[in-house]
Short mmCIF file of C-alpha atoms in Angstrom, two decimals:
data_model
loop_
_atom_site.label_atom_id
_atom_site.label_comp_id
_atom_site.label_asym_id
_atom_site.label_seq_id
_atom_site.Cartn_x
_atom_site.Cartn_y
_atom_site.Cartn_z
CA MET A 1 75.10 97.77 4.70
CA VAL A 2 75.50 100.40 2.07
CA GLU A 3 75.70 100.66 -1.67
CA ALA A 4 76.26 103.88 -3.57
CA PHE A 5 74.67 104.42 -6.98
CA ALA A 6 75.38 107.27 -9.36
CA VAL A 7 72.34 108.16 -11.43
CA ALA A 8 73.90 109.45 -14.62
CA SER A 9 73.17 110.09 -18.27
CA GLY A 10 75.92 112.11 -19.93
CA LYS A 11 73.22 114.16 -21.61
CA GLY A 12 70.86 116.77 -20.21
CA GLY A 13 67.10 116.54 -20.18
CA THR A 14 66.80 112.80 -19.71
CA GLY A 15 65.05 113.18 -16.35
CA LYS A 16 67.90 112.20 -14.06
CA THR A 17 66.73 114.16 -11.06
CA THR A 18 63.16 112.93 -11.33
CA SER A 19 64.58 109.42 -11.66
CA THR A 20 66.93 109.80 -8.70
CA LEU A 21 64.16 110.87 -6.36
CA ALA A 22 61.70 108.32 -7.73
CA LEU A 23 64.19 105.46 -7.36
CA GLY A 24 65.06 106.78 -3.92
CA MET A 25 61.46 106.80 -2.76
CA ALA A 26 60.81 103.37 -4.25
CA LEU A 27 63.93 101.94 -2.58
CA ALA A 28 62.95 103.63 0.69
CA GLU A 29 60.10 101.14 1.02
CA ASP A 30 62.77 98.56 1.94
CA TYR A 31 65.92 100.51 2.70
CA ASP A 32 67.22 103.52 4.48
CA VAL A 33 67.99 105.80 1.53
CA THR A 34 70.05 108.98 1.22
CA VAL A 35 69.82 111.06 -1.95
CA VAL A 36 72.60 113.55 -2.73
CA ASP A 37 72.53 116.25 -5.40
CA ALA A 38 76.03 115.64 -6.71
CA ASP A 39 75.43 117.82 -9.78
CA MET A 40 77.10 120.70 -8.03
CA GLY A 41 77.32 122.95 -11.08
CA MET A 42 73.68 122.69 -12.12
CA ALA A 43 71.84 121.58 -9.04
CA ASN A 44 68.09 121.20 -9.26
CA LEU A 45 67.16 118.45 -6.86
CA LEU A 46 66.12 121.03 -4.29
CA PHE A 47 63.31 122.23 -6.57
CA HIS A 48 62.07 118.70 -7.14
CA ALA A 49 62.11 117.89 -3.45
CA GLY A 50 60.46 121.05 -2.16
CA LEU A 51 63.70 122.23 -0.57
CA ALA A 52 64.17 125.45 -2.54
CA ASP A 53 64.18 127.61 0.58
CA VAL A 54 66.53 125.68 2.83
CA GLU A 55 69.47 127.49 4.28
CA THR A 56 72.27 124.92 4.28
CA THR A 57 73.12 122.84 1.24
CA LEU A 58 75.96 120.69 -0.03
CA HIS A 59 77.71 123.85 -1.25
CA ASP A 60 78.06 124.97 2.37
CA VAL A 61 79.53 121.62 3.33
CA VAL A 62 82.15 121.23 0.60
CA VAL A 63 83.99 124.47 1.27
CA GLU A 64 87.00 125.03 3.44
CA GLY A 65 85.85 125.08 7.06
CA GLY A 66 82.30 124.38 5.92
CA ALA A 67 79.22 123.15 7.77
CA PRO A 68 79.04 119.53 8.95
CA VAL A 69 77.27 117.21 6.51
CA GLU A 70 74.43 116.67 8.96
CA ALA A 71 73.42 120.31 8.61
CA ALA A 72 72.58 119.74 4.94
CA VAL A 73 70.55 116.55 5.41
CA TYR A 74 66.77 116.97 5.28
CA GLU A 75 64.25 114.25 6.00
CA ARG A 76 61.64 114.42 3.27
CA HIS A 77 59.29 111.87 1.73
CA GLY A 78 60.84 109.04 3.71
CA LEU A 79 64.31 109.89 2.44
CA SER A 80 67.36 111.70 3.69
CA VAL A 81 67.93 114.39 1.06
CA VAL A 82 71.13 116.40 0.64
CA PRO A 83 70.30 119.23 -1.77
CA CYS A 84 72.86 121.44 -3.44
CA GLY A 85 72.60 125.19 -3.89
CA THR A 86 72.18 126.77 -7.31
CA ASP A 87 74.40 129.75 -6.65
CA LEU A 88 77.36 129.76 -9.02
CA SER A 89 79.62 131.43 -6.50
CA GLY A 90 78.82 128.52 -4.20
CA PHE A 91 79.92 126.17 -6.93
CA ALA A 92 83.09 128.15 -7.55
CA ALA A 93 84.02 127.95 -3.88
CA ALA A 94 83.19 124.25 -3.62
CA ASP A 95 85.96 121.69 -3.48
CA PRO A 96 84.57 118.70 -5.35
CA THR A 97 86.98 116.28 -3.73
CA ARG A 98 85.24 116.96 -0.43
CA LEU A 99 82.26 115.19 -1.92
CA ARG A 100 84.20 112.03 -1.24
CA ASP A 101 84.23 112.75 2.48
CA VAL A 102 80.56 113.69 2.40
CA VAL A 103 79.65 110.38 0.81
CA ALA A 104 81.89 108.54 3.28
CA THR A 105 80.16 110.22 6.22
CA LEU A 106 76.68 109.54 4.86
CA ALA A 107 77.58 105.94 4.02
CA ALA A 108 78.16 105.18 7.68
CA ASP A 109 74.51 105.61 8.48
CA THR A 110 72.38 104.52 5.51
CA ASP A 111 71.64 101.52 3.30
CA VAL A 112 71.62 103.15 -0.11
CA VAL A 113 73.25 106.35 -1.34
CA LEU A 114 71.95 107.78 -4.62
CA LEU A 115 74.12 110.42 -6.28
CA ASP A 116 72.27 112.60 -8.77
CA SER A 117 75.08 113.24 -11.25
CA ALA A 118 75.92 115.96 -13.73
CA ALA A 119 74.68 115.75 -17.31
CA THR A 120 78.17 115.91 -18.75
CA LEU A 121 81.45 114.05 -18.67
CA SER A 122 83.57 117.06 -19.40
CA SER A 123 84.89 117.99 -15.98
CA ARG A 124 86.41 116.33 -12.99
CA SER A 125 83.64 117.35 -10.62
CA ALA A 126 81.03 116.07 -13.08
CA VAL A 127 82.64 112.66 -13.32
CA LEU A 128 83.46 112.34 -9.63
CA PRO A 129 80.09 110.80 -8.58
CA ILE A 130 80.62 108.06 -11.16
CA VAL A 131 84.08 107.41 -9.72
CA LEU A 132 82.79 107.29 -6.15
CA ALA A 133 79.78 105.06 -6.77
CA ASP A 134 79.71 101.26 -6.63
CA ARG A 135 77.37 101.10 -9.58
CA VAL A 136 75.88 103.50 -12.06
CA VAL A 137 72.23 103.68 -13.16
CA VAL A 138 72.26 104.96 -16.73
CA VAL A 139 69.21 107.06 -17.60
CA VAL A 140 68.51 107.34 -21.33
CA GLU A 141 65.75 108.44 -23.64
CA PRO A 142 65.24 106.17 -26.64
CA THR A 143 67.12 108.53 -28.95
CA ILE A 144 70.45 108.14 -30.70
CA PRO A 145 72.27 110.93 -28.83
CA ALA A 146 70.99 109.79 -25.44
CA LEU A 147 71.96 106.17 -26.08
CA SER A 148 75.32 107.21 -27.39
CA ASP A 149 75.97 109.34 -24.31
CA GLY A 150 74.68 106.56 -22.06
CA LEU A 151 77.26 104.23 -23.56
CA LYS A 152 79.96 106.81 -22.92
CA VAL A 153 78.89 107.03 -19.28
CA GLN A 154 79.23 103.27 -19.04
CA GLU A 155 82.73 103.36 -20.53
CA TYR A 156 83.81 106.05 -18.09
CA ALA A 157 82.31 104.08 -15.22
CA THR A 158 84.02 100.86 -16.28
CA SER A 159 87.31 102.67 -16.72
CA TYR A 160 87.06 103.98 -13.16
CA GLY A 161 86.08 100.62 -11.66
CA THR A 162 82.34 101.33 -11.33
CA GLU A 163 79.86 98.73 -12.53
CA THR A 164 76.65 99.32 -14.47
CA ALA A 165 73.54 98.53 -12.42
CA GLY A 166 71.28 98.85 -15.42
CA VAL A 167 69.62 101.13 -17.90
CA LEU A 168 66.50 103.12 -17.25
CA PHE A 169 64.60 104.17 -20.37
CA ASN A 170 62.85 107.42 -19.59
CA LYS A 171 60.33 109.63 -21.43
CA VAL A 172 59.27 106.71 -23.56
CA ARG A 173 56.35 107.36 -25.87
CA ASP A 174 53.95 104.75 -27.21
CA ASP A 175 55.39 104.98 -30.68
CA ASP A 176 59.04 104.66 -29.67
CA ALA A 177 59.09 100.91 -30.40
CA ILE A 178 60.79 100.44 -27.05
CA ASP A 179 60.12 96.70 -27.15
CA ARG A 180 62.48 96.50 -30.10
CA ILE A 181 64.94 99.18 -29.00
CA ALA A 182 65.50 98.05 -25.39
CA PRO A 183 66.69 94.52 -26.24
CA LYS A 184 69.01 95.91 -28.92
CA ALA A 185 70.44 98.43 -26.43
CA GLU A 186 70.83 95.74 -23.79
CA ARG A 187 73.44 94.02 -25.93
CA TYR A 188 75.78 96.94 -25.27
CA PHE A 189 75.06 97.71 -21.64
CA GLU A 190 76.56 95.64 -18.86
CA GLY A 191 73.39 95.81 -16.81
CA PRO A 192 69.75 94.96 -17.59
CA THR A 193 66.95 97.30 -18.61
CA LEU A 194 65.62 98.31 -15.21
CA ALA A 195 62.35 99.73 -16.50
CA THR A 196 60.84 101.83 -19.24
CA VAL A 197 59.21 104.94 -17.86
CA PRO A 198 56.50 106.46 -20.03
CA ALA A 199 56.55 110.13 -20.98
CA SER A 200 53.77 111.90 -19.15
CA ASP A 201 52.45 115.28 -18.11
CA THR A 202 52.26 113.93 -14.58
CA VAL A 203 56.04 114.18 -14.32
CA ARG A 204 55.95 117.85 -15.30
CA GLY A 205 53.09 118.39 -12.86
CA ALA A 206 55.17 116.92 -10.05
CA ARG A 207 58.09 119.15 -10.92
CA ARG A 208 55.87 122.25 -10.94
CA ALA A 209 54.40 121.24 -7.60
CA GLY A 210 57.93 120.85 -6.18
CA GLN A 211 57.16 117.26 -5.24
CA PRO A 212 58.85 113.99 -6.14
CA LEU A 213 56.79 112.00 -8.63
CA LEU A 214 56.12 109.18 -6.18
CA ALA A 215 54.62 111.64 -3.71
CA TYR A 216 52.68 113.61 -6.31
CA ALA A 217 51.21 110.72 -8.29
CA PRO A 218 52.16 107.42 -6.62
CA GLU A 219 49.78 105.37 -8.74
CA SER A 220 50.78 106.85 -12.09
CA ALA A 221 52.25 104.58 -14.75
CA ALA A 222 55.58 106.39 -14.44
CA ALA A 223 55.67 105.87 -10.67
CA ARG A 224 54.91 102.19 -11.11
CA ALA A 225 57.76 101.89 -13.59
CA TYR A 226 60.18 103.44 -11.11
CA ARG A 227 59.08 101.00 -8.42
CA GLU A 228 59.73 98.18 -10.89
CA ALA A 229 63.19 99.62 -11.59
CA ALA A 230 63.95 99.78 -7.87
CA ARG A 231 62.97 96.13 -7.47
CA SER A 232 65.34 95.20 -10.33
CA LEU A 233 68.27 96.94 -8.67
CA SER A 234 68.84 94.26 -6.02
CA VAL A 235 70.88 96.35 -3.63
CA ARG A 236 74.01 94.59 -2.43
CA GLU A 237 75.08 94.17 1.11
CA GLY A 238 78.19 96.10 1.96
CA ASP A 239 79.88 96.76 5.25
CA SER A 240 79.25 100.43 6.05
CA GLY A 241 82.58 100.89 7.75
CA ALA A 242 84.48 99.34 4.88
CA VAL A 243 82.57 101.41 2.36
CA ALA A 244 83.18 104.60 4.30
CA ASP A 245 86.88 103.77 4.44
CA ARG A 246 86.91 103.06 0.76
CA PHE A 247 85.41 106.46 0.00
CA ARG A 248 87.87 108.17 2.31
CA SER A 249 90.77 106.51 0.58
CA ALA A 250 89.19 106.81 -2.85
CA VAL A 251 91.35 107.35 -5.84
CA VAL A 252 90.95 111.10 -5.76
CA PRO A 253 93.94 113.05 -4.53
CA GLU A 254 93.48 115.93 -2.12
CA SER A 255 94.38 118.69 -4.50
CA LEU A 256 93.46 119.47 -8.06
CA MET B 1 72.95 110.93 -54.74
CA LYS B 2 74.05 113.77 -57.01
CA LEU B 3 73.54 117.35 -55.94
CA PRO B 4 74.40 120.48 -57.92
CA SER B 5 76.97 122.60 -56.07
CA GLY B 6 75.44 125.34 -54.00
CA ARG B 7 76.66 128.60 -52.56
CA LEU B 8 78.69 128.04 -49.39
CA VAL B 9 77.06 129.95 -46.53
CA ARG B 10 78.88 128.47 -43.58
CA SER B 11 81.87 126.25 -42.90
CA ARG B 12 83.10 125.27 -39.48
CA VAL B 13 83.77 122.40 -37.08
CA ILE B 14 80.89 121.54 -34.79
CA THR B 15 80.53 119.02 -32.01
CA ASP B 16 76.77 118.63 -31.98
CA PRO B 17 74.63 118.03 -35.07
CA ARG B 18 71.93 120.07 -33.38
CA THR B 19 73.89 123.17 -34.41
CA VAL B 20 73.26 122.40 -38.09
CA LEU B 21 69.57 121.90 -37.63
CA VAL B 22 69.10 125.06 -35.59
CA ASP B 23 71.18 127.05 -38.05
CA ALA B 24 69.27 125.76 -41.08
CA LEU B 25 65.93 126.43 -39.40
CA ASP B 26 66.91 129.93 -38.26
CA ARG B 27 68.17 130.82 -41.72
CA ALA B 28 65.13 129.14 -43.32
CA LEU B 29 67.78 127.54 -45.50
CA THR B 30 66.92 125.96 -48.79
CA GLY B 31 69.99 123.94 -49.68
CA TYR B 32 71.99 121.27 -47.96
CA ALA B 33 74.45 120.49 -45.21
CA VAL B 34 77.48 118.25 -45.57
CA LEU B 35 78.69 116.75 -42.33
CA GLU B 36 82.02 115.02 -42.31
CA PRO B 37 83.12 113.30 -39.11
CA GLN B 38 86.48 114.56 -37.90
CA ASP B 39 87.35 111.86 -35.48
CA ALA B 40 90.48 109.95 -36.32
CA LEU B 41 89.08 106.84 -34.72
CA LEU B 42 86.17 106.88 -37.05
CA LEU B 43 88.04 107.76 -40.17
CA ASP B 44 87.70 104.24 -41.45
CA ASP B 45 84.03 105.05 -41.15
CA GLU B 46 84.48 106.94 -44.36
CA GLY B 47 82.14 109.30 -46.02
CA ALA B 48 79.97 112.23 -45.17
CA GLY B 49 76.37 112.76 -44.34
CA VAL B 50 74.20 115.01 -46.42
CA VAL B 51 70.94 116.51 -45.24
CA THR B 52 68.90 118.72 -47.55
CA PHE B 53 66.56 121.45 -46.38
CA GLU B 54 63.63 123.35 -47.74
CA ASP B 55 62.86 126.53 -45.84
CA GLY B 56 64.94 125.17 -42.96
CA VAL B 57 63.09 121.86 -42.77
CA PRO B 58 65.07 118.65 -43.45
CA VAL B 59 63.84 116.73 -46.52
CA VAL B 60 66.28 113.97 -47.40
CA ALA B 61 69.25 112.40 -45.66
CA TYR B 62 72.00 110.40 -47.30
CA HIS B 63 75.33 108.97 -46.21
CA THR B 64 78.06 108.67 -48.83
CA GLY B 65 80.04 106.06 -46.91
CA THR B 66 77.25 103.58 -46.33
CA ASP B 67 75.20 104.59 -49.37
CA ARG B 68 72.12 104.54 -47.21
CA GLY B 69 69.32 107.08 -47.38
CA GLY B 70 66.47 108.12 -45.12
CA PRO B 71 66.39 107.26 -41.40
CA PRO B 72 69.34 104.81 -41.58
CA ALA B 73 71.50 107.61 -43.00
CA LEU B 74 70.72 109.68 -39.90
CA ALA B 75 71.85 106.74 -37.80
CA ASP B 76 75.08 106.54 -39.80
CA LEU B 77 75.69 110.19 -39.07
CA ALA B 78 74.85 110.14 -35.42
CA ALA B 79 77.28 110.22 -32.60
CA SER B 80 80.46 110.46 -34.57
CA GLY B 81 81.18 114.14 -34.01
CA PRO B 82 82.97 116.48 -34.11
CA TYR B 83 82.12 117.19 -37.70
CA ARG B 84 83.31 119.51 -40.37
CA LEU B 85 80.10 121.23 -41.39
CA GLU B 86 79.51 122.93 -44.70
CA LEU B 87 76.20 124.57 -45.32
CA TYR B 88 75.18 125.41 -48.88
CA ALA B 89 72.29 127.40 -50.28
CA LEU B 90 70.69 126.05 -53.43
CA ALA B 91 67.57 126.88 -55.40
CA ALA B 92 64.60 124.67 -54.60
CA ALA B 93 64.36 123.69 -58.26
CA ASP B 94 67.87 122.23 -58.12
CA LEU B 95 66.87 120.03 -55.21
CA ALA B 96 63.70 118.71 -56.80
CA ALA B 97 65.30 115.66 -58.40
CA VAL B 98 66.79 114.56 -55.11
CA HIS B 99 63.69 115.36 -53.15
CA ASP B 100 61.64 113.09 -55.35
CA ARG B 101 63.51 110.04 -54.13
CA ASP B 102 61.20 108.59 -51.54
CA ARG B 103 63.67 106.28 -49.93
CA PHE B 104 65.94 109.19 -49.01
CA ARG B 105 63.23 111.26 -47.41
CA VAL B 106 63.00 111.78 -43.68
CA PRO B 107 59.96 113.15 -41.84
CA PRO B 108 60.37 116.85 -40.95
CA GLY B 109 61.02 116.53 -37.23
CA MET B 110 63.03 113.35 -37.25
CA ALA B 111 66.54 114.73 -37.55
CA ALA B 112 65.91 117.04 -34.58
CA GLU B 113 64.45 114.24 -32.53
CA ARG B 114 66.89 111.51 -33.30
CA LEU B 115 70.07 113.26 -34.29
CA ALA B 116 69.87 116.09 -31.78
CA GLY B 117 67.55 114.51 -29.23
CA ASP B 118 65.70 117.80 -29.02
CA GLN B 119 61.93 117.50 -28.88
CA SER B 120 61.22 121.21 -28.86
CA LEU B 121 63.41 121.76 -31.92
CA ALA B 122 61.51 118.92 -33.60
CA ASP B 123 58.23 120.63 -32.77
CA ARG B 124 59.47 123.95 -34.13
CA THR B 125 60.63 122.23 -37.30
CA ARG B 126 57.29 120.51 -37.80
CA GLU B 127 55.49 123.81 -37.30
CA ARG B 128 57.58 125.27 -40.10
CA ALA B 129 56.99 122.31 -42.42
CA PRO B 130 54.32 122.79 -45.08
CA ALA B 131 51.12 120.81 -44.57
CA ASP B 132 51.86 118.59 -47.55
CA ARG B 133 55.10 117.42 -45.92
CA LEU B 134 53.22 116.31 -42.85
CA ALA B 135 50.38 114.80 -44.86
CA ASP B 136 52.90 113.40 -47.30
CA SER B 137 54.54 111.12 -44.80
CA ALA B 138 51.18 109.86 -43.53
CA ASP B 139 49.90 109.29 -47.08
CA ARG B 140 52.82 107.17 -47.99
CA GLY B 141 52.31 105.08 -44.93
CA THR B 142 55.64 106.17 -43.53
CA ASP B 143 54.52 107.10 -40.13
CA GLU B 144 57.02 109.54 -38.70
CA ALA B 145 57.29 107.88 -35.34
CA ASP B 146 57.92 104.48 -36.87
CA ARG B 147 60.67 105.84 -39.01
CA SER B 148 62.21 107.69 -36.07
CA ALA B 149 62.27 104.49 -34.09
CA SER B 150 63.83 102.75 -37.06
CA ALA B 151 66.71 105.26 -37.04
CA VAL B 152 67.44 104.33 -33.42
CA GLU B 153 67.26 100.66 -34.33
CA ALA B 154 69.60 101.15 -37.27
CA PHE B 155 72.01 102.90 -34.93
CA LEU B 156 71.89 100.02 -32.46
CA ASP B 157 72.38 97.50 -35.26
CA ASP B 158 75.63 99.15 -36.27
CA GLU B 159 77.96 97.21 -34.01
CA GLU B 160 81.12 98.67 -35.48
CA LYS B 161 80.03 102.21 -34.91
CA ILE B 162 79.02 101.49 -31.35
CA ALA B 163 82.31 99.71 -30.71
CA ALA B 164 84.07 102.83 -32.01
CA ILE B 165 82.04 105.13 -29.75
CA ARG B 166 82.85 102.95 -26.76
CA GLU B 167 86.53 102.72 -27.60
CA GLN B 168 86.71 106.48 -28.04
CA ALA B 169 85.04 107.03 -24.65
CA ARG B 170 87.33 104.50 -23.01
CA GLN B 171 90.44 106.23 -24.31
CA GLN B 172 89.05 109.60 -23.28
CA ALA B 173 88.27 108.30 -19.80
CA HIS B 174 91.82 107.01 -19.36
CA ARG B 175 93.38 110.15 -20.76
CA ARG B 176 91.32 112.33 -18.46
CA ALA B 177 92.02 110.09 -15.50
CA ASP B 178 95.62 111.24 -15.81
CA GLU B 179 94.61 114.89 -16.13
CA TRP B 180 92.18 114.70 -13.25
CA GLY B 181 94.34 112.59 -10.98
CA PHE B 182 92.01 109.60 -10.88
CA ASP B 183 93.84 106.37 -10.36
CA VAL B 184 92.63 103.80 -12.88
#
């Protein structure tokens, strides 16, 4: 079985990468999970996952005659992690449509694929993970611009045949009146509120330590919220072979 | 809300309201900004937003289309960019009458937080705000956080605006699908 989720927000700074890894680790308690840094222009998952020094990344895979996907898969924290390099020349050389084949290959051998997506909707490569995924997890802060961009992500997803798995409210402070805001927001999102993750210094601490939150502070309130979100996701059964085929024949043409 | 005309210091089209707030803060502007949404889809959403500043710190917000002031006016303004921005300088004395209207006032950091979604800009703005502005909002029982949250709620209550944002995104997604070769 396999289901691919894009973790997306449309806006920077909402904590997508932290959320991707945290959801991944929480889901890994029940599933075989692969996390891919699909934000190829502004990759940062490698720093969060303690993979800053690795030699082969997604950039090396998605170039003409590149490395096999397996060379960029690292087993960390109970997950298979595919980091992406931060070198801009690597990004320039990358062919984003090859991401489709990467996801197809990974899908053959995992239960859940999480695609950490770009914080923008302005380019083809940024939107591609949303196109490839079965469902999108929309990460928002309880602010007007973040909610507005979250809604745009959902519209893009819907337009490209991708469903909304739910909304994750991140960096929520005590005084954000989230108990009033979340139900109002839910009226516009196709999926439920997966969890509200409190703002905390622990998250920054984890990032500085180069560790995923659930490894750094597994009992923190934020970590608990992510586990709750993972439980709400109810991963769907899919036939790996069929999913892999679907990715291979995805709607993206070979050339730009 | 009537404002005396000021001296135009900047006029341009911007996509992100954050630009206005950063510009006003950097210039330590005393005056006001007029933000007029440019989007054709939202043209029936008539009117412009006005935010006044003292020494770069937002004081009141008002929307001419909805006739709402304070946090709801920020919600009216949000997420309907690009905007035509005009920034005017005006003497503090000329703003006094407007600044006395409590229901139009917004806490110093709120526009940065809720319009721009930028916490560090909000912090910088609050640092610049005089102590009486910070005390002022607490004294009047208008806790800044509460009012910020209320701007988000006002935004979410505006079903027409949200429908327009979604429709705009949907059209954009379809248009770009053609450009990008996605088959929708």
